[in-house]
Amino acid sequence: MTDSDAAAAADPLDDGDAPELPADLDAVREALVDWYEADHREFPWRRTEDPYEVLVSEVMSQQTQLDRVVPAWEDFVEKWPTTAALAEADRGDVVAFWSDHSLGYNNRAKYLHEAAGQVENDYDGAFPETPEELQDLMGVGPYTANAVASFAFNNGDAVVDTNVKRVLHRAFAVPDDDAAFARVASHVMPDGESRVWNNAIMELGGVACGTTPRCDEAGCPWRGWCHAYETGDFTAPDVPEQPSFEGSRRQFRGRVVRLLGEHDEMDLDTLGHRIRVDYAPDGEHGREWLRGLIDDLADDGLVAVEERSGQTVARLR
């Protein structure tokens, strides 16, 4: 558990922690978990609950691209499948493996070898299961300890990495403050669900809410609640300048959602004139173009459309 995670567990949310946090958190949680479980990147360590295999993946993933980690992880656990096998290995061989696979920072290989020895000698081959206990292992800091506790034992706290901060900042307007991020992350995570939740929210940050957001393309499950999607401002702590967004389809979808949130319902032409100055019913950016946006939002379950007295009327679901 990080210091900020501990603070989050003990402290309630402050008034300014998450100005856009929805009241119905159960719906927010369910939407994210359903999205993750329906489709996510199939990294091999996501198919295991073996704490040793999870630890190897976490150590390898530090400052290393995941596409390089996959073959290295597979080779490593094949060569040394248990902590006992790794502890018995020559440390020079482990370091050489690290270098051969271009994983960088060879000290991580030394620490992993030492940690395997600790598990065997100090814990009789059984991994510690809590974030606090896992930090006793060589080279295992608060973040890695929490990740192993979460993914191996479903016994962790809310993960707060760069991706998670970006998601929380954009979705719920959480200020760029580590303590606030920790409190909100802990508050939003459902109790006893650290394995699926931490995987899901990190997947959201890696797939849909990256430096350049892919809200619609990735089917982000939080679009209906997201402050950034509504306002079009996708800056974040690690994104100091607004990503390319001006004039994009995503921008106008966000404007539609925002306006419909301010009004009970709007007819197509009224809505069109409000979201772009060059709207002309029969023009290039007219009714046909706008109806395409509305239909996309309807398909996503965000908007309901009715034909009434010869007019198309839209409202938020």
PDB file of C-alpha atoms in Angstrom:
ATOM      1  CA  MET A   1       0.000   0.000   0.000  1.00  0.00           C
ATOM      2  CA  THR A   2       1.417   3.378  -0.937  1.00  0.00           C
ATOM      3  CA  ASP A   3       1.316   6.271   1.513  1.00  0.00           C
ATOM      4  CA  SER A   4      -1.358   7.878  -0.651  1.00  0.00           C
ATOM      5  CA  ASP A   5      -3.334   4.622  -0.776  1.00  0.00           C
ATOM      6  CA  ALA A   6      -3.264   4.474   3.010  1.00  0.00           C
ATOM      7  CA  ALA A   7      -4.479   8.048   3.178  1.00  0.00           C
ATOM      8  CA  ALA A   8      -7.303   7.213   0.801  1.00  0.00           C
ATOM      9  CA  ALA A   9      -8.396   4.291   2.931  1.00  0.00           C
ATOM     10  CA  ALA A  10      -8.495   6.464   6.028  1.00  0.00           C
ATOM     11  CA  ASP A  11      -9.737   9.814   4.702  1.00  0.00           C
ATOM     12  CA  PRO A  12     -13.105  10.621   3.146  1.00  0.00           C
ATOM     13  CA  LEU A  13     -13.265  12.592  -0.071  1.00  0.00           C
ATOM     14  CA  ASP A  14     -12.658  16.313   0.199  1.00  0.00           C
ATOM     15  CA  ASP A  15     -15.149  18.686  -1.392  1.00  0.00           C
ATOM     16  CA  GLY A  16     -12.841  19.459  -4.295  1.00  0.00           C
ATOM     17  CA  ASP A  17     -11.503  15.946  -4.922  1.00  0.00           C
ATOM     18  CA  ALA A  18     -13.849  14.985  -7.765  1.00  0.00           C
ATOM     19  CA  PRO A  19     -16.285  17.730  -8.807  1.00  0.00           C
ATOM     20  CA  GLU A  20     -17.765  15.586 -11.601  1.00  0.00           C
ATOM     21  CA  LEU A  21     -18.022  12.276  -9.742  1.00  0.00           C
ATOM     22  CA  PRO A  22     -21.459  10.767 -10.505  1.00  0.00           C
ATOM     23  CA  ALA A  23     -23.826   9.946  -7.670  1.00  0.00           C
ATOM     24  CA  ASP A  24     -24.560   6.474  -9.044  1.00  0.00           C
ATOM     25  CA  LEU A  25     -21.159   4.861  -8.595  1.00  0.00           C
ATOM     26  CA  ASP A  26     -22.556   1.352  -8.958  1.00  0.00           C
ATOM     27  CA  ALA A  27     -23.523   2.136 -12.561  1.00  0.00           C
ATOM     28  CA  VAL A  28     -20.067   3.600 -13.216  1.00  0.00           C
ATOM     29  CA  ARG A  29     -18.374   0.526 -11.779  1.00  0.00           C
ATOM     30  CA  GLU A  30     -20.568  -1.937 -13.636  1.00  0.00           C
ATOM     31  CA  ALA A  31     -20.053  -0.152 -16.947  1.00  0.00           C
ATOM     32  CA  LEU A  32     -16.256  -0.314 -16.666  1.00  0.00           C
ATOM     33  CA  VAL A  33     -16.089  -3.942 -15.554  1.00  0.00           C
ATOM     34  CA  ASP A  34     -18.530  -5.034 -18.264  1.00  0.00           C
ATOM     35  CA  TRP A  35     -16.470  -3.183 -20.894  1.00  0.00           C
ATOM     36  CA  TYR A  36     -13.249  -4.802 -19.701  1.00  0.00           C
ATOM     37  CA  GLU A  37     -14.654  -8.298 -19.467  1.00  0.00           C
ATOM     38  CA  ALA A  38     -16.221  -8.051 -22.932  1.00  0.00           C
ATOM     39  CA  ASP A  39     -12.912  -7.291 -24.644  1.00  0.00           C
ATOM     40  CA  HIS A  40      -9.400  -6.487 -23.447  1.00  0.00           C
ATOM     41  CA  ARG A  41      -5.795  -6.976 -24.459  1.00  0.00           C
ATOM     42  CA  GLU A  42      -4.793 -10.586 -23.869  1.00  0.00           C
ATOM     43  CA  PHE A  43      -1.491 -10.328 -22.029  1.00  0.00           C
ATOM     44  CA  PRO A  44      -0.434 -13.779 -20.793  1.00  0.00           C
ATOM     45  CA  TRP A  45       0.018 -12.644 -17.187  1.00  0.00           C
ATOM     46  CA  ARG A  46      -3.656 -11.684 -17.119  1.00  0.00           C
ATOM     47  CA  ARG A  47      -4.459 -15.391 -17.412  1.00  0.00           C
ATOM     48  CA  THR A  48      -2.613 -16.360 -14.236  1.00  0.00           C
ATOM     49  CA  GLU A  49      -3.048 -15.812 -10.522  1.00  0.00           C
ATOM     50  CA  ASP A  50       0.387 -17.222  -9.705  1.00  0.00           C
ATOM     51  CA  PRO A  51       2.073 -14.491  -7.610  1.00  0.00           C
ATOM     52  CA  TYR A  52       5.507 -15.384  -8.959  1.00  0.00           C
ATOM     53  CA  GLU A  53       4.383 -15.008 -12.573  1.00  0.00           C
ATOM     54  CA  VAL A  54       2.574 -11.774 -11.730  1.00  0.00           C
ATOM     55  CA  LEU A  55       5.671 -10.415  -9.978  1.00  0.00           C
ATOM     56  CA  VAL A  56       7.855 -11.215 -12.990  1.00  0.00           C
ATOM     57  CA  SER A  57       5.430  -9.376 -15.268  1.00  0.00           C
ATOM     58  CA  GLU A  58       5.314  -6.334 -12.996  1.00  0.00           C
ATOM     59  CA  VAL A  59       9.087  -6.110 -12.671  1.00  0.00           C
ATOM     60  CA  MET A  60       9.600  -6.530 -16.411  1.00  0.00           C
ATOM     61  CA  SER A  61       6.928  -3.938 -17.237  1.00  0.00           C
ATOM     62  CA  GLN A  62       8.689  -1.144 -15.372  1.00  0.00           C
ATOM     63  CA  GLN A  63       9.693   1.363 -18.064  1.00  0.00           C
ATOM     64  CA  THR A  64       9.538  -1.322 -20.774  1.00  0.00           C
ATOM     65  CA  GLN A  65       7.017  -1.495 -23.612  1.00  0.00           C
ATOM     66  CA  LEU A  66       4.547  -4.318 -23.150  1.00  0.00           C
ATOM     67  CA  ASP A  67       5.054  -5.737 -26.647  1.00  0.00           C
ATOM     68  CA  ARG A  68       8.674  -6.415 -25.644  1.00  0.00           C
ATOM     69  CA  VAL A  69       7.675  -7.780 -22.260  1.00  0.00           C
ATOM     70  CA  VAL A  70       5.407 -10.545 -23.602  1.00  0.00           C
ATOM     71  CA  PRO A  71       8.075 -12.754 -25.252  1.00  0.00           C
ATOM     72  CA  ALA A  72      10.559 -12.028 -22.460  1.00  0.00           C
ATOM     73  CA  TRP A  73       8.041 -13.003 -19.792  1.00  0.00           C
ATOM     74  CA  GLU A  74       7.126 -16.195 -21.620  1.00  0.00           C
ATOM     75  CA  ASP A  75      10.791 -17.176 -21.988  1.00  0.00           C
ATOM     76  CA  PHE A  76      11.578 -16.291 -18.377  1.00  0.00           C
ATOM     77  CA  VAL A  77       8.808 -18.346 -16.750  1.00  0.00           C
ATOM     78  CA  GLU A  78       9.584 -21.243 -19.064  1.00  0.00           C
ATOM     79  CA  LYS A  79      13.255 -21.157 -18.067  1.00  0.00           C
ATOM     80  CA  TRP A  80      12.607 -20.524 -14.352  1.00  0.00           C
ATOM     81  CA  PRO A  81       8.983 -21.568 -13.700  1.00  0.00           C
ATOM     82  CA  THR A  82       9.004 -21.168  -9.908  1.00  0.00           C
ATOM     83  CA  THR A  83      10.677 -19.108  -7.218  1.00  0.00           C
ATOM     84  CA  ALA A  84      12.621 -22.247  -6.269  1.00  0.00           C
ATOM     85  CA  ALA A  85      14.004 -22.574  -9.795  1.00  0.00           C
ATOM     86  CA  LEU A  86      14.935 -18.913  -9.958  1.00  0.00           C
ATOM     87  CA  ALA A  87      16.512 -18.902  -6.506  1.00  0.00           C
ATOM     88  CA  GLU A  88      18.735 -21.838  -7.510  1.00  0.00           C
ATOM     89  CA  ALA A  89      19.821 -20.170 -10.756  1.00  0.00           C
ATOM     90  CA  ASP A  90      23.150 -18.415 -11.139  1.00  0.00           C
ATOM     91  CA  ARG A  91      22.561 -14.693 -10.771  1.00  0.00           C
ATOM     92  CA  GLY A  92      24.822 -14.030 -13.725  1.00  0.00           C
ATOM     93  CA  ASP A  93      22.535 -16.138 -15.924  1.00  0.00           C
ATOM     94  CA  VAL A  94      19.513 -14.142 -14.794  1.00  0.00           C
ATOM     95  CA  VAL A  95      21.244 -10.840 -15.542  1.00  0.00           C
ATOM     96  CA  ALA A  96      22.402 -12.159 -18.914  1.00  0.00           C
ATOM     97  CA  PHE A  97      18.815 -13.123 -19.766  1.00  0.00           C
ATOM     98  CA  TRP A  98      17.707  -9.588 -18.851  1.00  0.00           C
ATOM     99  CA  SER A  99      20.314  -8.054 -21.134  1.00  0.00           C
ATOM    100  CA  ASP A 100      19.649 -10.465 -23.991  1.00  0.00           C
ATOM    101  CA  HIS A 101      15.966  -9.501 -23.961  1.00  0.00           C
ATOM    102  CA  SER A 102      16.730  -5.753 -23.856  1.00  0.00           C
ATOM    103  CA  LEU A 103      14.792  -5.241 -20.646  1.00  0.00           C
ATOM    104  CA  GLY A 104      17.162  -2.599 -19.311  1.00  0.00           C
ATOM    105  CA  TYR A 105      18.034  -1.735 -15.705  1.00  0.00           C
ATOM    106  CA  ASN A 106      19.807  -4.977 -14.865  1.00  0.00           C
ATOM    107  CA  ASN A 107      19.414  -4.299 -11.142  1.00  0.00           C
ATOM    108  CA  ARG A 108      15.818  -5.410 -11.565  1.00  0.00           C
ATOM    109  CA  ALA A 109      17.071  -8.877 -12.536  1.00  0.00           C
ATOM    110  CA  LYS A 110      19.260  -8.994  -9.427  1.00  0.00           C
ATOM    111  CA  TYR A 111      16.390  -7.890  -7.197  1.00  0.00           C
ATOM    112  CA  LEU A 112      14.023 -10.445  -8.712  1.00  0.00           C
ATOM    113  CA  HIS A 113      16.580 -13.195  -8.113  1.00  0.00           C
ATOM    114  CA  GLU A 114      17.004 -12.039  -4.517  1.00  0.00           C
ATOM    115  CA  ALA A 115      13.241 -11.843  -3.969  1.00  0.00           C
ATOM    116  CA  ALA A 116      12.845 -15.438  -5.160  1.00  0.00           C
ATOM    117  CA  GLY A 117      15.401 -16.482  -2.563  1.00  0.00           C
ATOM    118  CA  GLN A 118      13.495 -14.617   0.134  1.00  0.00           C
ATOM    119  CA  VAL A 119      10.248 -16.370  -0.760  1.00  0.00           C
ATOM    120  CA  GLU A 120      11.968 -19.735  -0.549  1.00  0.00           C
ATOM    121  CA  ASN A 121      14.062 -19.094   2.563  1.00  0.00           C
ATOM    122  CA  ASP A 122      11.956 -16.669   4.598  1.00  0.00           C
ATOM    123  CA  TYR A 123       8.445 -17.715   3.617  1.00  0.00           C
ATOM    124  CA  ASP A 124       8.928 -21.464   2.973  1.00  0.00           C
ATOM    125  CA  GLY A 125       8.064 -21.019  -0.701  1.00  0.00           C
ATOM    126  CA  ALA A 126       4.689 -19.333  -0.056  1.00  0.00           C
ATOM    127  CA  PHE A 127       4.312 -15.749  -1.233  1.00  0.00           C
ATOM    128  CA  PRO A 128       3.201 -13.070   1.217  1.00  0.00           C
ATOM    129  CA  GLU A 129      -0.264 -11.879   0.217  1.00  0.00           C
ATOM    130  CA  THR A 130      -0.725  -8.295   1.404  1.00  0.00           C
ATOM    131  CA  PRO A 131       0.785  -5.122  -0.062  1.00  0.00           C
ATOM    132  CA  GLU A 132       2.551  -4.445   3.229  1.00  0.00           C
ATOM    133  CA  GLU A 133       4.160  -7.908   3.433  1.00  0.00           C
ATOM    134  CA  LEU A 134       5.106  -7.969  -0.242  1.00  0.00           C
ATOM    135  CA  GLN A 135       7.177  -4.813   0.232  1.00  0.00           C
ATOM    136  CA  ASP A 136       9.585  -6.868   2.336  1.00  0.00           C
ATOM    137  CA  LEU A 137      10.764  -8.551  -0.861  1.00  0.00           C
ATOM    138  CA  MET A 138      13.889  -7.118  -2.483  1.00  0.00           C
ATOM    139  CA  GLY A 139      13.135  -4.503  -5.119  1.00  0.00           C
ATOM    140  CA  VAL A 140       9.377  -4.585  -4.511  1.00  0.00           C
ATOM    141  CA  GLY A 141       8.105  -1.071  -3.918  1.00  0.00           C
ATOM    142  CA  PRO A 142       4.609   0.067  -2.964  1.00  0.00           C
ATOM    143  CA  TYR A 143       3.228   0.053  -6.503  1.00  0.00           C
ATOM    144  CA  THR A 144       4.549  -3.414  -7.419  1.00  0.00           C
ATOM    145  CA  ALA A 145       3.473  -4.844  -4.059  1.00  0.00           C
ATOM    146  CA  ASN A 146      -0.047  -3.547  -4.544  1.00  0.00           C
ATOM    147  CA  ALA A 147      -0.188  -4.883  -8.108  1.00  0.00           C
ATOM    148  CA  VAL A 148       0.876  -8.376  -7.029  1.00  0.00           C
ATOM    149  CA  ALA A 149      -1.571  -8.334  -4.122  1.00  0.00           C
ATOM    150  CA  SER A 150      -4.335  -7.247  -6.505  1.00  0.00           C
ATOM    151  CA  PHE A 151      -3.730  -9.523  -9.462  1.00  0.00           C
ATOM    152  CA  ALA A 152      -2.542 -12.637  -7.650  1.00  0.00           C
ATOM    153  CA  PHE A 153      -4.640 -12.515  -4.474  1.00  0.00           C
ATOM    154  CA  ASN A 154      -7.445  -9.996  -5.190  1.00  0.00           C
ATOM    155  CA  ASN A 155      -6.203  -8.387  -2.003  1.00  0.00           C
ATOM    156  CA  GLY A 156      -4.914  -5.000  -3.080  1.00  0.00           C
ATOM    157  CA  ASP A 157      -5.742  -1.333  -2.932  1.00  0.00           C
ATOM    158  CA  ALA A 158      -6.653   0.889  -5.851  1.00  0.00           C
ATOM    159  CA  VAL A 159      -3.753   1.224  -8.275  1.00  0.00           C
ATOM    160  CA  VAL A 160      -2.812   4.830  -9.005  1.00  0.00           C
ATOM    161  CA  ASP A 161      -0.426   5.038 -11.961  1.00  0.00           C
ATOM    162  CA  THR A 162      -0.104   7.620 -14.728  1.00  0.00           C
ATOM    163  CA  ASN A 163      -2.897   6.036 -16.756  1.00  0.00           C
ATOM    164  CA  VAL A 164      -5.275   5.966 -13.808  1.00  0.00           C
ATOM    165  CA  LYS A 165      -4.523   9.587 -12.937  1.00  0.00           C
ATOM    166  CA  ARG A 166      -5.276  10.604 -16.522  1.00  0.00           C
ATOM    167  CA  VAL A 167      -8.588   8.731 -16.479  1.00  0.00           C
ATOM    168  CA  LEU A 168      -9.709  10.180 -13.141  1.00  0.00           C
ATOM    169  CA  HIS A 169      -8.634  13.705 -14.069  1.00  0.00           C
ATOM    170  CA  ARG A 170     -10.537  13.642 -17.342  1.00  0.00           C
ATOM    171  CA  ALA A 171     -13.600  11.704 -16.229  1.00  0.00           C
ATOM    172  CA  PHE A 172     -14.274  13.270 -12.849  1.00  0.00           C
ATOM    173  CA  ALA A 173     -12.197  16.494 -12.881  1.00  0.00           C
ATOM    174  CA  VAL A 174      -9.920  15.240 -10.101  1.00  0.00           C
ATOM    175  CA  PRO A 175      -7.245  17.903  -9.492  1.00  0.00           C
ATOM    176  CA  ASP A 176      -3.593  17.138 -10.182  1.00  0.00           C
ATOM    177  CA  ASP A 177      -2.846  16.134  -6.608  1.00  0.00           C
ATOM    178  CA  ASP A 178      -1.528  12.729  -5.561  1.00  0.00           C
ATOM    179  CA  ALA A 179      -3.566  12.574  -2.364  1.00  0.00           C
ATOM    180  CA  ALA A 180      -6.764  13.476  -4.223  1.00  0.00           C
ATOM    181  CA  PHE A 181      -6.084  10.841  -6.886  1.00  0.00           C
ATOM    182  CA  ALA A 182      -5.532   8.227  -4.179  1.00  0.00           C
ATOM    183  CA  ARG A 183      -8.702   9.127  -2.307  1.00  0.00           C
ATOM    184  CA  VAL A 184     -10.863   9.093  -5.422  1.00  0.00           C
ATOM    185  CA  ALA A 185      -9.315   5.884  -6.789  1.00  0.00           C
ATOM    186  CA  SER A 186      -9.946   4.135  -3.474  1.00  0.00           C
ATOM    187  CA  HIS A 187     -13.484   5.508  -3.265  1.00  0.00           C
ATOM    188  CA  VAL A 188     -14.433   4.425  -6.781  1.00  0.00           C
ATOM    189  CA  MET A 189     -12.973   0.903  -6.608  1.00  0.00           C
ATOM    190  CA  PRO A 190     -15.601  -1.647  -5.464  1.00  0.00           C
ATOM    191  CA  ASP A 191     -14.731  -3.464  -2.251  1.00  0.00           C
ATOM    192  CA  GLY A 192     -13.032  -6.809  -2.705  1.00  0.00           C
ATOM    193  CA  GLU A 193     -12.633  -6.401  -6.476  1.00  0.00           C
ATOM    194  CA  SER A 194      -9.063  -5.160  -6.819  1.00  0.00           C
ATOM    195  CA  ARG A 195      -8.113  -7.778  -9.419  1.00  0.00           C
ATOM    196  CA  VAL A 196     -10.703  -6.985 -12.053  1.00  0.00           C
ATOM    197  CA  TRP A 197     -11.021  -3.293 -11.169  1.00  0.00           C
ATOM    198  CA  ASN A 198      -7.341  -2.408 -11.368  1.00  0.00           C
ATOM    199  CA  ASN A 199      -6.993  -4.342 -14.604  1.00  0.00           C
ATOM    200  CA  ALA A 200     -10.051  -2.593 -16.015  1.00  0.00           C
ATOM    201  CA  ILE A 201      -9.168   0.991 -15.122  1.00  0.00           C
ATOM    202  CA  MET A 202      -5.593   0.573 -16.353  1.00  0.00           C
ATOM    203  CA  GLU A 203      -6.948  -0.920 -19.565  1.00  0.00           C
ATOM    204  CA  LEU A 204      -9.209   2.098 -19.933  1.00  0.00           C
ATOM    205  CA  GLY A 205      -6.213   4.409 -19.615  1.00  0.00           C
ATOM    206  CA  GLY A 206      -4.129   2.343 -21.997  1.00  0.00           C
ATOM    207  CA  VAL A 207      -6.724   1.715 -24.706  1.00  0.00           C
ATOM    208  CA  ALA A 208      -9.385   4.438 -24.654  1.00  0.00           C
ATOM    209  CA  CYS A 209      -8.018   7.308 -22.589  1.00  0.00           C
ATOM    210  CA  GLY A 210      -4.425   7.601 -23.740  1.00  0.00           C
ATOM    211  CA  THR A 211      -2.536  10.809 -24.422  1.00  0.00           C
ATOM    212  CA  THR A 212      -4.692  11.107 -27.531  1.00  0.00           C
ATOM    213  CA  PRO A 213      -8.121   9.841 -26.450  1.00  0.00           C
ATOM    214  CA  ARG A 214     -10.022   7.237 -28.481  1.00  0.00           C
ATOM    215  CA  CYS A 215     -13.348   7.592 -26.693  1.00  0.00           C
ATOM    216  CA  ASP A 216     -15.644   6.489 -29.496  1.00  0.00           C
ATOM    217  CA  GLU A 217     -13.272   4.176 -31.324  1.00  0.00           C
ATOM    218  CA  ALA A 218     -12.598   2.176 -28.143  1.00  0.00           C
ATOM    219  CA  GLY A 219     -16.184   2.377 -26.938  1.00  0.00           C
ATOM    220  CA  CYS A 220     -15.223   4.042 -23.660  1.00  0.00           C
ATOM    221  CA  PRO A 221     -17.840   2.968 -21.102  1.00  0.00           C
ATOM    222  CA  TRP A 222     -17.636   6.253 -19.196  1.00  0.00           C
ATOM    223  CA  ARG A 223     -18.591   8.611 -22.016  1.00  0.00           C
ATOM    224  CA  GLY A 224     -21.988   9.296 -20.492  1.00  0.00           C
ATOM    225  CA  TRP A 225     -20.383  10.547 -17.274  1.00  0.00           C
ATOM    226  CA  CYS A 226     -17.030  11.883 -18.485  1.00  0.00           C
ATOM    227  CA  HIS A 227     -16.304  15.566 -17.875  1.00  0.00           C
ATOM    228  CA  ALA A 228     -13.698  15.684 -20.668  1.00  0.00           C
ATOM    229  CA  TYR A 229     -16.013  14.020 -23.176  1.00  0.00           C
ATOM    230  CA  GLU A 230     -18.722  16.512 -22.332  1.00  0.00           C
ATOM    231  CA  THR A 231     -16.526  19.615 -22.448  1.00  0.00           C
ATOM    232  CA  GLY A 232     -14.005  18.579 -25.098  1.00  0.00           C
ATOM    233  CA  ASP A 233     -11.047  19.395 -22.820  1.00  0.00           C
ATOM    234  CA  PHE A 234      -8.783  16.341 -22.796  1.00  0.00           C
ATOM    235  CA  THR A 235      -5.769  17.828 -21.077  1.00  0.00           C
ATOM    236  CA  ALA A 236      -4.441  15.822 -18.119  1.00  0.00           C
ATOM    237  CA  PRO A 237      -1.461  15.788 -15.728  1.00  0.00           C
ATOM    238  CA  ASP A 238       0.673  14.007 -18.349  1.00  0.00           C
ATOM    239  CA  VAL A 239      -0.990  15.815 -21.291  1.00  0.00           C
ATOM    240  CA  PRO A 240      -0.248  19.521 -20.737  1.00  0.00           C
ATOM    241  CA  GLU A 241      -1.467  20.534 -24.187  1.00  0.00           C
ATOM    242  CA  GLN A 242      -4.846  19.676 -25.630  1.00  0.00           C
ATOM    243  CA  PRO A 243      -4.576  16.662 -28.002  1.00  0.00           C
ATOM    244  CA  SER A 244      -5.714  17.146 -31.563  1.00  0.00           C
ATOM    245  CA  PHE A 245      -9.432  17.502 -31.160  1.00  0.00           C
ATOM    246  CA  GLU A 246     -10.661  20.719 -32.748  1.00  0.00           C
ATOM    247  CA  GLY A 247     -13.107  19.956 -35.523  1.00  0.00           C
ATOM    248  CA  SER A 248     -13.115  16.225 -34.843  1.00  0.00           C
ATOM    249  CA  ARG A 249     -16.212  14.055 -34.801  1.00  0.00           C
ATOM    250  CA  ARG A 250     -15.497  13.329 -31.154  1.00  0.00           C
ATOM    251  CA  GLN A 251     -15.649  17.035 -30.358  1.00  0.00           C
ATOM    252  CA  PHE A 252     -19.113  17.415 -31.843  1.00  0.00           C
ATOM    253  CA  ARG A 253     -20.371  14.249 -30.169  1.00  0.00           C
ATOM    254  CA  GLY A 254     -19.253  15.772 -26.894  1.00  0.00           C
ATOM    255  CA  ARG A 255     -21.095  18.982 -27.678  1.00  0.00           C
ATOM    256  CA  VAL A 256     -24.272  17.048 -28.452  1.00  0.00           C
ATOM    257  CA  VAL A 257     -24.074  15.173 -25.140  1.00  0.00           C
ATOM    258  CA  ARG A 258     -23.389  18.393 -23.235  1.00  0.00           C
ATOM    259  CA  LEU A 259     -26.302  20.288 -24.795  1.00  0.00           C
ATOM    260  CA  LEU A 260     -28.747  17.442 -24.341  1.00  0.00           C
ATOM    261  CA  GLY A 261     -27.658  17.305 -20.719  1.00  0.00           C
ATOM    262  CA  GLU A 262     -28.665  20.954 -20.364  1.00  0.00           C
ATOM    263  CA  HIS A 263     -32.065  20.533 -22.063  1.00  0.00           C
ATOM    264  CA  ASP A 264     -34.797  17.945 -21.749  1.00  0.00           C
ATOM    265  CA  GLU A 265     -34.792  17.453 -25.512  1.00  0.00           C
ATOM    266  CA  MET A 266     -33.860  19.285 -28.710  1.00  0.00           C
ATOM    267  CA  ASP A 267     -34.930  19.033 -32.320  1.00  0.00           C
ATOM    268  CA  LEU A 268     -32.275  18.335 -34.907  1.00  0.00           C
ATOM    269  CA  ASP A 269     -31.951  21.825 -36.399  1.00  0.00           C
ATOM    270  CA  THR A 270     -31.903  23.616 -33.054  1.00  0.00           C
ATOM    271  CA  LEU A 271     -29.213  21.248 -31.876  1.00  0.00           C
ATOM    272  CA  GLY A 272     -27.218  21.664 -35.101  1.00  0.00           C
ATOM    273  CA  HIS A 273     -27.110  25.446 -34.862  1.00  0.00           C
ATOM    274  CA  ARG A 274     -25.961  25.214 -31.267  1.00  0.00           C
ATOM    275  CA  ILE A 275     -23.034  22.859 -31.860  1.00  0.00           C
ATOM    276  CA  ARG A 276     -21.450  24.506 -34.919  1.00  0.00           C
ATOM    277  CA  VAL A 277     -21.653  27.960 -36.429  1.00  0.00           C
ATOM    278  CA  ASP A 278     -21.603  26.704 -40.025  1.00  0.00           C
ATOM    279  CA  TYR A 279     -24.537  24.336 -39.582  1.00  0.00           C
ATOM    280  CA  ALA A 280     -26.945  24.464 -42.532  1.00  0.00           C
ATOM    281  CA  PRO A 281     -29.803  21.934 -42.677  1.00  0.00           C
ATOM    282  CA  ASP A 282     -29.120  20.975 -46.294  1.00  0.00           C
ATOM    283  CA  GLY A 283     -25.386  21.676 -46.260  1.00  0.00           C
ATOM    284  CA  GLU A 284     -22.284  19.523 -45.886  1.00  0.00           C
ATOM    285  CA  HIS A 285     -22.574  19.761 -42.115  1.00  0.00           C
ATOM    286  CA  GLY A 286     -26.348  19.652 -41.967  1.00  0.00           C
ATOM    287  CA  ARG A 287     -29.115  17.283 -41.000  1.00  0.00           C
ATOM    288  CA  GLU A 288     -27.584  14.194 -42.604  1.00  0.00           C
ATOM    289  CA  TRP A 289     -24.228  14.797 -40.911  1.00  0.00           C
ATOM    290  CA  LEU A 290     -25.848  15.535 -37.549  1.00  0.00           C
ATOM    291  CA  ARG A 291     -28.182  12.549 -37.811  1.00  0.00           C
ATOM    292  CA  GLY A 292     -25.094  10.362 -38.199  1.00  0.00           C
ATOM    293  CA  LEU A 293     -23.716  11.701 -34.912  1.00  0.00           C
ATOM    294  CA  ILE A 294     -27.057  11.222 -33.194  1.00  0.00           C
ATOM    295  CA  ASP A 295     -27.435   7.668 -34.504  1.00  0.00           C
ATOM    296  CA  ASP A 296     -23.931   6.791 -33.271  1.00  0.00           C
ATOM    297  CA  LEU A 297     -24.783   8.115 -29.818  1.00  0.00           C
ATOM    298  CA  ALA A 298     -28.068   6.198 -29.892  1.00  0.00           C
ATOM    299  CA  ASP A 299     -26.209   2.991 -30.798  1.00  0.00           C
ATOM    300  CA  ASP A 300     -23.956   3.617 -27.792  1.00  0.00           C
ATOM    301  CA  GLY A 301     -26.988   3.897 -25.549  1.00  0.00           C
ATOM    302  CA  LEU A 302     -26.382   7.552 -24.735  1.00  0.00           C
ATOM    303  CA  VAL A 303     -29.177   9.214 -26.718  1.00  0.00           C
ATOM    304  CA  ALA A 304     -32.803   8.421 -27.534  1.00  0.00           C
ATOM    305  CA  VAL A 305     -34.291   9.612 -30.855  1.00  0.00           C
ATOM    306  CA  GLU A 306     -37.951  10.159 -31.741  1.00  0.00           C
ATOM    307  CA  GLU A 307     -39.760  11.307 -34.862  1.00  0.00           C
ATOM    308  CA  ARG A 308     -42.458  13.745 -33.819  1.00  0.00           C
ATOM    309  CA  SER A 309     -44.657  15.993 -36.007  1.00  0.00           C
ATOM    310  CA  GLY A 310     -42.192  15.812 -38.856  1.00  0.00           C
ATOM    311  CA  GLN A 311     -39.190  16.615 -36.665  1.00  0.00           C
ATOM    312  CA  THR A 312     -36.393  14.495 -35.293  1.00  0.00           C
ATOM    313  CA  VAL A 313     -36.097  15.038 -31.540  1.00  0.00           C
ATOM    314  CA  ALA A 314     -33.171  13.836 -29.416  1.00  0.00           C
ATOM    315  CA  ARG A 315     -32.702  13.521 -25.676  1.00  0.00           C
ATOM    316  CA  LEU A 316     -30.245  11.854 -23.328  1.00  0.00           C
ATOM    317  CA  ARG A 317     -31.214   8.390 -22.157  1.00  0.00           C
TER     318      ARG A 317
END
